[in-house]
CSV table of C-alpha atoms in Angstrom, one decimal:
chain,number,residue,atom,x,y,z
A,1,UNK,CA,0.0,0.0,0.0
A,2,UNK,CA,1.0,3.7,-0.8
A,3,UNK,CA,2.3,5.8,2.0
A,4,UNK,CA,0.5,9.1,2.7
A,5,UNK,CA,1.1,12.0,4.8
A,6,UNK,CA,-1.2,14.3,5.9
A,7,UNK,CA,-1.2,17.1,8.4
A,8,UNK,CA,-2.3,15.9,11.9
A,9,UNK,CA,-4.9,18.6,12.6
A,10,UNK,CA,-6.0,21.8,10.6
A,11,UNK,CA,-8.7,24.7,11.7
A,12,UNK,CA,-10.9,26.4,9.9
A,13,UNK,CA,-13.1,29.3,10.3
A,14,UNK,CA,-16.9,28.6,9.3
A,15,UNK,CA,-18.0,29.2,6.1
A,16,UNK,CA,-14.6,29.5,4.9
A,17,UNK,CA,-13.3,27.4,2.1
A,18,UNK,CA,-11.0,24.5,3.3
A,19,UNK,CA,-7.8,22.6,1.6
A,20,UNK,CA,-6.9,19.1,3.0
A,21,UNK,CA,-3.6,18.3,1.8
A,22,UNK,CA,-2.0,15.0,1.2
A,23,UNK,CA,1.1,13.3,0.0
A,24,UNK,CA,1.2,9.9,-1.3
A,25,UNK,CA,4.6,10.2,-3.2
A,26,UNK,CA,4.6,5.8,-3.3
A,27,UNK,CA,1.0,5.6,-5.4
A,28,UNK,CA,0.7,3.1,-7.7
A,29,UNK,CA,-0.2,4.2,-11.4
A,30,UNK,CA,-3.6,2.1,-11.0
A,31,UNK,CA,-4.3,3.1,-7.6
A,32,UNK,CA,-7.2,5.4,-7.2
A,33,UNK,CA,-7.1,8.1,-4.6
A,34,UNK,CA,-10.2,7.9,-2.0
A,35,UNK,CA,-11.3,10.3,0.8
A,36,UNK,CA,-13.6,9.5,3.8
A,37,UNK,CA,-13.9,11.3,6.8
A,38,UNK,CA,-15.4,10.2,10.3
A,39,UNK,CA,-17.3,12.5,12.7
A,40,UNK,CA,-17.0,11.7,16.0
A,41,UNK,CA,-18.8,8.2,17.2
A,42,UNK,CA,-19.5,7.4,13.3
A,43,UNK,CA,-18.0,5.5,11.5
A,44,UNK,CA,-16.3,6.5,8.2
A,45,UNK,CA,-18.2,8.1,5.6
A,46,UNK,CA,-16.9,8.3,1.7
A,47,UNK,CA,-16.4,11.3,0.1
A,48,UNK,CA,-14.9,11.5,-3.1
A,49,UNK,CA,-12.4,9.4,-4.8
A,50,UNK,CA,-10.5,10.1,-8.1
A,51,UNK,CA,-7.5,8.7,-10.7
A,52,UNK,CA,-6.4,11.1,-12.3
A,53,UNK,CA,-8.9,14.5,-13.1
A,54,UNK,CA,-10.0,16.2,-10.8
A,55,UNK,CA,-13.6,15.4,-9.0
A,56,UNK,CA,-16.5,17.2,-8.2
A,57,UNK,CA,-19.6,16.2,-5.7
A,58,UNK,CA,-21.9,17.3,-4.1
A,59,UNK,CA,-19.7,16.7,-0.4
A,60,UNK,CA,-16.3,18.5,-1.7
A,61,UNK,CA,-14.1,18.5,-4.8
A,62,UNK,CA,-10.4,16.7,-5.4
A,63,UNK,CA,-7.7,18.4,-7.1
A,64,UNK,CA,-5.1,15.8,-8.3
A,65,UNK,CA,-1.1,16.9,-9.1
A,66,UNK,CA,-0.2,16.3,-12.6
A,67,UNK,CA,1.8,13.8,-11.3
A,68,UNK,CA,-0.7,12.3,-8.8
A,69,UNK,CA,2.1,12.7,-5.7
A,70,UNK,CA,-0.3,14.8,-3.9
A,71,UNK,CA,-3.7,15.9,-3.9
A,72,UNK,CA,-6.2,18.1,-2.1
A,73,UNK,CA,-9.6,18.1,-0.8
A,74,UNK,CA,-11.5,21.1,-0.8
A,75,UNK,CA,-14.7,22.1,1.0
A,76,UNK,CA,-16.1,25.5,-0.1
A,77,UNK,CA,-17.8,26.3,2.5
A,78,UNK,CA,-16.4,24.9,6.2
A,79,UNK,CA,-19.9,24.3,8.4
A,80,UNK,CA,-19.7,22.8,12.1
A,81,UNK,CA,-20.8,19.5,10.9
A,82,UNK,CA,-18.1,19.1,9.0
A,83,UNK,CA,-15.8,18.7,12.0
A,84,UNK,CA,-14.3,15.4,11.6
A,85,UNK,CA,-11.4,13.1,11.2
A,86,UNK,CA,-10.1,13.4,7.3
A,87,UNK,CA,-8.6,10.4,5.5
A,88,UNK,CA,-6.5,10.4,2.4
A,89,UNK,CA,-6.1,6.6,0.5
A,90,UNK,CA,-4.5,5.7,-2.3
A,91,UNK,CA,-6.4,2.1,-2.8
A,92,UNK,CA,-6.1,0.2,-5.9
A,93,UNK,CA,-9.3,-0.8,-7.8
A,94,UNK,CA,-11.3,-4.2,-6.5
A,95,UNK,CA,-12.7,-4.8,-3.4
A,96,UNK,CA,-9.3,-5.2,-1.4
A,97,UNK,CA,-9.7,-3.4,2.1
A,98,UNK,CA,-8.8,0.4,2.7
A,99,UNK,CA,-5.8,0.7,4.7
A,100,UNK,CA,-6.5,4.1,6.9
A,101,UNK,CA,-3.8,6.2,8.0
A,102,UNK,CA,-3.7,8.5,11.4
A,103,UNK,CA,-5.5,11.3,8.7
A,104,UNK,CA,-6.1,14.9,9.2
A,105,UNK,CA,-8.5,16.2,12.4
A,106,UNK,CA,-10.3,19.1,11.5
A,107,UNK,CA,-11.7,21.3,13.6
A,108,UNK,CA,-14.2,24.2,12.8
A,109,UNK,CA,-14.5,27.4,14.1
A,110,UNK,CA,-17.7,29.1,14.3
B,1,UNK,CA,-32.3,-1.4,3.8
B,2,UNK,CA,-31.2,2.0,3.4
B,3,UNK,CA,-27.9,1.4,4.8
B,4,UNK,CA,-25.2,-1.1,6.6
B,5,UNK,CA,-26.9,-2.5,9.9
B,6,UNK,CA,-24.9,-3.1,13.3
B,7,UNK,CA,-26.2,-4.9,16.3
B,8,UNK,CA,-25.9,-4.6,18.8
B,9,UNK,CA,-24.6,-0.8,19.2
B,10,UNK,CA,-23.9,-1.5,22.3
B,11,UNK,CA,-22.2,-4.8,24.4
B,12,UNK,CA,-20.8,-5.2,27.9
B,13,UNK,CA,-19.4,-8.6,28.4
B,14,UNK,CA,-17.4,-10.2,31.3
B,15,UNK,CA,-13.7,-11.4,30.4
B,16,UNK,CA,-14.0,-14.9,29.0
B,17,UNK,CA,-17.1,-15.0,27.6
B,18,UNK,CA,-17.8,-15.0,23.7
B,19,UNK,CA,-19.8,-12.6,22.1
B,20,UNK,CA,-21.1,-12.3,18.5
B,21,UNK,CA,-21.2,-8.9,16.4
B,22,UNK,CA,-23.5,-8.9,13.4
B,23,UNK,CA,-24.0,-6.9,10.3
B,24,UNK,CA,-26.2,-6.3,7.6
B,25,UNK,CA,-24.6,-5.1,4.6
B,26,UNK,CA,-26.3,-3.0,1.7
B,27,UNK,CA,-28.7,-5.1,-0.3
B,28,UNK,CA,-27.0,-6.4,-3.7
B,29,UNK,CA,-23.5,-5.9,-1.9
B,30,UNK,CA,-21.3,-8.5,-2.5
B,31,UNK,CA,-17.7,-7.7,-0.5
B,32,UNK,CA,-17.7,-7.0,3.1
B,33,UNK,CA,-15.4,-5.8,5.5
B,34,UNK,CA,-14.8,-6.0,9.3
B,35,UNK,CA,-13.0,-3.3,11.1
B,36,UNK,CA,-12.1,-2.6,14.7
B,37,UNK,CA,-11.3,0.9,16.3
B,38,UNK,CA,-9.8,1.1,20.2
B,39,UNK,CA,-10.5,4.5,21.8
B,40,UNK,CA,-8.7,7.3,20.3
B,41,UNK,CA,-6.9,5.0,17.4
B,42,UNK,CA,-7.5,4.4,13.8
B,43,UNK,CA,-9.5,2.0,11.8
B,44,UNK,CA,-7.6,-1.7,12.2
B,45,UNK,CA,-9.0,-4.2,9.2
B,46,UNK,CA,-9.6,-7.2,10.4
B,47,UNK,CA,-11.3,-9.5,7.7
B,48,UNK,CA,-13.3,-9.5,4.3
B,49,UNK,CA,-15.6,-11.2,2.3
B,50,UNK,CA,-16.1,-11.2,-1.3
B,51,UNK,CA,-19.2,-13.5,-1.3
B,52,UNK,CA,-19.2,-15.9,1.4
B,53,UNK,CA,-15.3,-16.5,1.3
B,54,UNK,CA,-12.8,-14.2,2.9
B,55,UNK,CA,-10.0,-13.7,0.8
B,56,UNK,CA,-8.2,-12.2,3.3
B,57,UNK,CA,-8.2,-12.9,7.1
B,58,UNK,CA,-4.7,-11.3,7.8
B,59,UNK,CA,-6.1,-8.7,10.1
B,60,UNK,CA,-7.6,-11.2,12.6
B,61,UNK,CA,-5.9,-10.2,15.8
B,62,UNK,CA,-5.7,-14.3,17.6
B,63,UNK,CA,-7.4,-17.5,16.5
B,64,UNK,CA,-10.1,-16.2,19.0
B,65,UNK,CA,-11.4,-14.2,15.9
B,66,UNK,CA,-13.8,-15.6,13.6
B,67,UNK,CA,-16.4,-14.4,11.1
B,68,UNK,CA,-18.5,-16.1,8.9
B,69,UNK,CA,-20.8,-14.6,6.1
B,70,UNK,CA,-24.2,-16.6,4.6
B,71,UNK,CA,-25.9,-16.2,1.4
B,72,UNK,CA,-23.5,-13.5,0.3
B,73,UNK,CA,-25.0,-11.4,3.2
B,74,UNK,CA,-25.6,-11.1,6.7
B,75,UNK,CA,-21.8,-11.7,8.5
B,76,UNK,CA,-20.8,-12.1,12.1
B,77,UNK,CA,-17.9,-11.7,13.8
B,78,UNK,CA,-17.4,-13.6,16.9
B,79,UNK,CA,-15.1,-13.3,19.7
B,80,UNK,CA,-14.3,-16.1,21.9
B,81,UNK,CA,-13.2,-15.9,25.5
B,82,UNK,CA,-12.8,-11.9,25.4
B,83,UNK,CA,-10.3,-10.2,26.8
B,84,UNK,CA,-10.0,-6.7,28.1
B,85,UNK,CA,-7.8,-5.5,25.3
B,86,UNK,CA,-10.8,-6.7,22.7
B,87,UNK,CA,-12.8,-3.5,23.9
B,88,UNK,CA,-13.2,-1.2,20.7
B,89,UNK,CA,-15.9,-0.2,18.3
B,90,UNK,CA,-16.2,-3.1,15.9
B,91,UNK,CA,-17.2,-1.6,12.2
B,92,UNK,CA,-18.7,-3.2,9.3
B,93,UNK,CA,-18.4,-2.0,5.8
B,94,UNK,CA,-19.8,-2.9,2.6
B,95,UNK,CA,-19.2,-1.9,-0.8
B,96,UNK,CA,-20.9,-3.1,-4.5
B,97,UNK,CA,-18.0,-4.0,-6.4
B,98,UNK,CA,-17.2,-1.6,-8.7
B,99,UNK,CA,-14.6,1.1,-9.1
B,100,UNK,CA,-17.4,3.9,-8.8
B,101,UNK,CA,-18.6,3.6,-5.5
B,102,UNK,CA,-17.4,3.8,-2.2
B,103,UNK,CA,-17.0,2.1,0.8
B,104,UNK,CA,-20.2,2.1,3.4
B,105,UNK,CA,-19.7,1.7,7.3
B,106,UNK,CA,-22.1,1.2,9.6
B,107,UNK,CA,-22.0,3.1,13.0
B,108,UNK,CA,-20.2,0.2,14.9
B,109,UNK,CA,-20.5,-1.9,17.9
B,110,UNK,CA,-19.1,-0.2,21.1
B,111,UNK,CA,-17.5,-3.8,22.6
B,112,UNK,CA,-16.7,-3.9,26.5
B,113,UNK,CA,-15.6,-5.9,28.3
B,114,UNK,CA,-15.1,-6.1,31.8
């Protein structure tokens, strides 16, 4: 599986856009690049995933380097609700497991 | 049903006894994973199914783990003579089989054991 580093925490104002960053230098050039976040006493919820353009739904959009290395989720709008734990994953296609990382805790300022 | 079903939410057991942890995947979803999260840690994979078969049990913490899965739906995880370091929220996940669609959890079973 491809590493990935992401920031342990970030804050954001409400109502202010937000960019979740994340390295995954080791991705494979088949691996697709998933995002789920968890709110507290949830479990994990899916976001977006991508392969190589960038993504758009109705939750957030992905930005994907050129060189998929990195990429970035971005919510336009920060809300309360989106206070959670953020999770970057490179995961090949198929049903093999996602591997979760420590991710990105994002807290939201009102 | 609407989404992937956890019972119970909620389980107290003494040290030693064995408890089972079921879950109710998405209609129509054929692979199925178990999770487990201890308190304040991330998500540990413990086991999937594509099917009935599990492809891959090399999360299973001890040979006190099991799961099983029937009809290519309902699974259950059981845990035999529990142990105080088995307390965690138990997660189950399913997912179609298809590059276009995520993963979906369930809310978990909140495991303790005293």
């Amino acid at each position: 599986d491809a590493k990935t580093t992401q920031p342990n925490s970030m804050e954001s104002n409400e109502e202010e856009p937000v960019h979740l960053p994340c390295n995954h230098s080791t991705i494979s050039g088949t691996d697709y690049i998933h995002w789920y976040r968890q709110l507290p006493s949830q479990g994990p919820e899916y976001v977006i995933h991508g392969l190589t353009s960038n993504v758009n739904n109705r939750m957030a959009s992905l930005a994907i380097a050129e060189d998929r290395k990195s990429s970035t989720l971005i919510l336009h709008r920060a809300t309360l609700r989106d206070a959670a734990v953020y999770y970057c994953i490179p995961h090949r296609s198929g049903n093999t497991p996602l591997v979760f990382g420590k991710g990105t805790r994002l807290s939201v300022i009102a | 049903g609407a989404g992937v079903s956890q019972s119970p939410s909620n389980k107290v057991t003494e040290k030693g006894k064995d408890v089972e942890l079921r879950c109710d995947p998405i209609s129509g979803h054929t692979a199925l994973y178990w999770y487990r999260q201890s308190l304040g840690q991330g998500l540990e994979f413990l086991i999937y199914f594509q099917g009935n078969s599990a492809p891959d049990k090399s999360g299973l913490p001890s040979d006190r783990f099991s799961a099983e899965r029937t009809g290519g739906s309902v699974s259950t995880l059981t845990i035999q003579r529990t142990q105080q370091e088995d307390s965690a929220v138990y997660l189950c996940a399913s997912r179609e089989g298809t590059v276009n669609y995520g993963y979906t959890f369930g809310s978990g079973t909140r495991l303790t054991v005293v």
